[in-house]
Amino acid sequence: MLHVPKIKAITLDLDDTLWPVEPTIVRAEQALADWLAQHASATARLLSDSPVRSQLRKAVLQAHPEVAHDFSALRLAYLGRAMALAGDDIALAPAAFEVFFAERQNVTLFPDSLSALAALAARYPNVAVSNGNANVHRVGLGAYFVGSVSAQSFGVAKPHIDIFHAAARSVQCDPDEVLHVGDDAHLDVVGALNAGMQTAWINRDAKVWSHPQTPHITASDMAALCAALGLDL
Ligand SMILES: [Mg+2]
């Protein structure tokens, strides 16, 4: 029989695992556009053009490959470049970024997430592992996490094994004692499997699994994950 070590800690993806990210980003983009229209109208006009936006994004990535994993740094650089190009005051970039960032933290959880997080946190130390720039404290979930390792803070993104190993180390666990939970088959499940972790795939949309390695647990949502772990909600 396959030996599966006891789970001592959980590492947890955030975007699309605990909340849908798309509506959050749409709202944040709108808040930023509204702010720019008021405070940097030439930039707002420039960025209303979709080809200009994608050109700017490419230019920023080319100019700052060292922060390719850091969405906050990229967006700040993007806003600064747009303001310079439009002839607005580039000193406004940090304030504009903060408008986006604040709304980025204003997430609407999936209905199953909060009680599942509470149940998980009552049994295990939870560590957030995210490539995005949501902050568990700013989204109001800090009480359910003992720590977080982000691509931004750590310097490499999932699926690199180092970010998973850093998360395991942060709770004094070997990788095989950790269950990584996430929605992305490649970034979360395959990444964590390669790092030697146990894995749970949160498959909310009934997608078909298409990788040679398979997750230890597949759950349709966070409540189903808790059921699979024998946790009461
Ligand atoms: Mg995700």
XYZ file of C-alpha atoms and ligand atoms in Angstrom:
234
model
C 0.000 0.000 0.000
C 1.177 3.485 -0.855
C 2.434 5.332 2.206
C 0.814 8.756 2.543
C 2.267 10.723 5.459
C -0.040 12.470 7.882
C -0.889 16.009 6.839
C 0.618 18.517 9.284
C -0.024 21.762 7.421
C -1.993 23.192 4.517
C -0.719 25.543 1.849
C -3.464 27.307 0.004
C -3.811 29.127 -3.279
C -6.013 32.251 -3.108
C -7.350 33.504 -6.487
C -10.017 31.200 -7.950
C -9.620 28.848 -4.996
C -11.208 31.049 -2.294
C -12.780 33.731 -4.511
C -13.301 34.301 -8.231
C -10.496 36.574 -9.406
C -12.007 37.865 -12.662
C -14.762 40.073 -11.161
C -12.253 41.407 -8.618
C -9.830 42.504 -11.341
C -12.645 43.982 -13.449
C -13.768 46.098 -10.472
C -10.195 47.126 -9.687
C -9.577 48.134 -13.328
C -12.781 50.198 -13.285
C -11.851 51.930 -10.013
C -8.456 52.778 -11.507
C -10.006 54.064 -14.758
C -12.409 56.277 -12.764
C -9.553 57.653 -10.672
C -7.384 58.333 -13.726
C -10.258 60.111 -15.492
C -10.407 62.476 -12.542
C -6.726 62.921 -11.670
C -4.740 62.095 -14.814
C -7.154 62.515 -17.692
C -4.551 62.329 -20.487
C -3.438 58.944 -19.096
C -7.054 57.829 -18.864
C -7.559 58.705 -22.541
C -4.341 56.930 -23.548
C -5.262 53.770 -21.646
C -8.775 53.674 -23.058
C -7.137 52.288 -26.214
C -6.757 48.513 -25.990
C -3.807 48.104 -28.434
C -1.960 50.846 -26.501
C -2.547 48.958 -23.255
C -1.154 45.708 -24.609
C 1.815 47.518 -26.197
C 2.564 49.188 -22.873
C 2.304 45.886 -21.022
C 4.812 44.309 -23.402
C 7.169 47.270 -23.108
C 7.055 47.132 -19.297
C 7.760 43.390 -19.238
C 10.690 43.907 -21.580
C 12.071 46.774 -19.519
C 11.614 45.031 -16.163
C 12.155 41.266 -16.596
C 13.438 41.152 -12.999
C 9.920 41.771 -11.684
C 8.022 39.546 -14.145
C 6.682 37.558 -11.134
C 5.559 40.711 -9.291
C 2.202 41.986 -10.549
C 2.303 45.010 -8.221
C 5.709 46.184 -9.451
C 4.652 45.595 -13.060
C 1.445 47.572 -12.693
C 3.220 50.430 -10.954
C 5.808 50.580 -13.761
C 3.012 50.365 -16.330
C 1.162 53.303 -14.778
C 4.330 55.387 -14.565
C 5.136 54.712 -18.206
C 1.565 55.507 -19.299
C 1.618 58.789 -17.358
C 4.962 59.788 -18.863
C 3.720 58.964 -22.358
C 0.483 60.899 -21.835
C 2.278 63.895 -20.346
C 0.746 63.576 -16.872
C 2.730 63.823 -13.638
C 4.395 60.423 -13.061
C 4.446 61.189 -9.325
C 0.757 60.213 -9.421
C 1.597 56.577 -10.240
C 1.798 55.264 -6.642
C -1.562 56.835 -5.753
C -3.141 55.400 -8.892
C -1.685 51.989 -8.090
C -3.083 52.142 -4.568
C -6.599 52.731 -5.968
C -6.262 49.559 -8.029
C -4.623 47.631 -5.193
C -7.263 48.542 -2.608
C -10.058 47.336 -4.895
C -8.001 44.212 -5.745
C -8.342 43.240 -2.067
C -12.106 43.750 -2.100
C -12.877 40.126 -2.967
C -16.176 38.263 -2.783
C -15.536 34.783 -1.400
C -17.106 31.683 -2.896
C -19.986 30.751 -0.545
C -18.162 27.636 0.711
C -14.831 29.337 1.448
C -15.225 30.961 4.845
C -16.568 28.021 6.853
C -14.067 25.711 5.148
C -11.193 28.056 5.981
C -12.345 28.161 9.601
C -12.494 24.350 9.747
C -9.059 24.004 8.153
C -7.546 26.647 10.436
C -8.935 24.884 13.516
C -6.993 21.741 12.583
C -3.935 22.877 10.618
C -1.616 25.812 10.175
C -2.615 27.391 6.833
C -0.058 29.167 4.661
C -1.165 31.191 1.617
C 0.876 30.510 -1.528
C -0.086 32.876 -4.336
C 1.304 34.215 -7.575
C -1.127 37.133 -7.386
C -1.036 40.290 -5.286
C -3.951 39.673 -2.950
C -2.994 40.026 0.702
C -4.771 37.743 3.206
C -4.752 40.496 5.821
C -6.165 43.145 3.514
C -8.880 40.825 2.215
C -9.897 40.194 5.840
C -8.784 36.561 6.137
C -5.602 37.072 8.157
C -7.044 35.218 11.164
C -7.138 31.953 9.179
C -3.495 32.000 8.094
C -0.238 31.633 10.010
C 1.716 33.033 7.095
C 1.931 33.631 3.398
C 4.520 33.157 0.676
C 3.846 35.101 -2.490
C 5.676 35.215 -5.782
C 6.096 38.924 -5.058
C 7.705 38.453 -1.624
C 9.638 35.292 -2.420
C 10.892 36.192 -5.897
C 9.825 33.073 -7.792
C 6.335 32.003 -8.768
C 4.427 28.714 -8.777
C 4.933 26.127 -10.246
C 8.620 26.469 -9.222
C 9.300 23.941 -6.454
C 11.240 26.506 -4.381
C 8.138 28.507 -3.474
C 6.401 25.337 -2.221
C 9.482 24.318 -0.230
C 9.672 27.796 1.323
C 6.031 27.506 2.381
C 6.657 24.071 3.962
C 9.748 25.371 5.768
C 7.775 28.314 7.130
C 5.726 25.851 9.199
C 8.668 23.508 9.964
C 7.287 20.720 7.773
C 8.777 18.422 5.193
C 7.038 18.867 1.819
C 5.321 15.452 2.044
C 3.678 16.498 5.326
C 1.967 19.397 3.580
C -1.238 19.356 1.543
C -1.265 22.052 -1.129
C -4.753 23.143 -2.162
C -5.430 25.027 -5.375
C -7.526 25.381 -8.506
C -4.804 25.476 -11.151
C -3.855 22.016 -12.420
C -0.430 23.127 -13.616
C 0.583 25.908 -11.206
C -0.853 24.350 -8.059
C -1.188 20.603 -8.430
C 1.647 19.653 -10.771
C 3.918 22.249 -9.128
C 3.242 20.958 -5.623
C 3.504 17.305 -6.713
C 6.928 18.058 -8.203
C 7.841 19.680 -4.878
C 6.951 16.415 -3.107
C 3.758 17.660 -1.504
C 0.368 16.050 -1.188
C -2.150 17.900 -3.308
C -5.824 18.759 -3.496
C -7.249 20.062 -6.756
C -10.231 22.378 -6.289
C -12.126 21.741 -9.504
C -15.157 24.026 -9.320
C -15.952 23.856 -13.039
C -15.806 20.078 -13.504
C -12.766 20.336 -15.777
C -11.107 17.200 -17.101
C -7.748 16.315 -15.541
C -5.114 16.131 -18.289
C -1.704 15.632 -16.664
C 0.177 12.347 -16.168
C 0.565 12.958 -12.406
C -2.683 12.987 -10.440
C -3.767 14.939 -7.355
C -4.238 13.055 -4.051
C -7.672 14.660 -3.643
C -10.023 16.226 -6.184
C -12.811 18.322 -4.656
C -15.579 20.330 -6.309
C -15.209 23.123 -3.738
C -13.681 23.896 -0.336
C -16.557 22.238 1.533
C -15.953 19.019 -0.406
C -12.266 19.283 0.476
C -13.150 19.498 4.181
C -15.396 16.444 3.806
C -12.537 14.539 2.135
C -10.273 15.475 5.079
C -12.918 14.378 7.613
C -13.443 17.911 8.925
C -16.866 19.049 10.127
C -18.074 22.413 8.888
Mg -5.676 30.092 -8.317
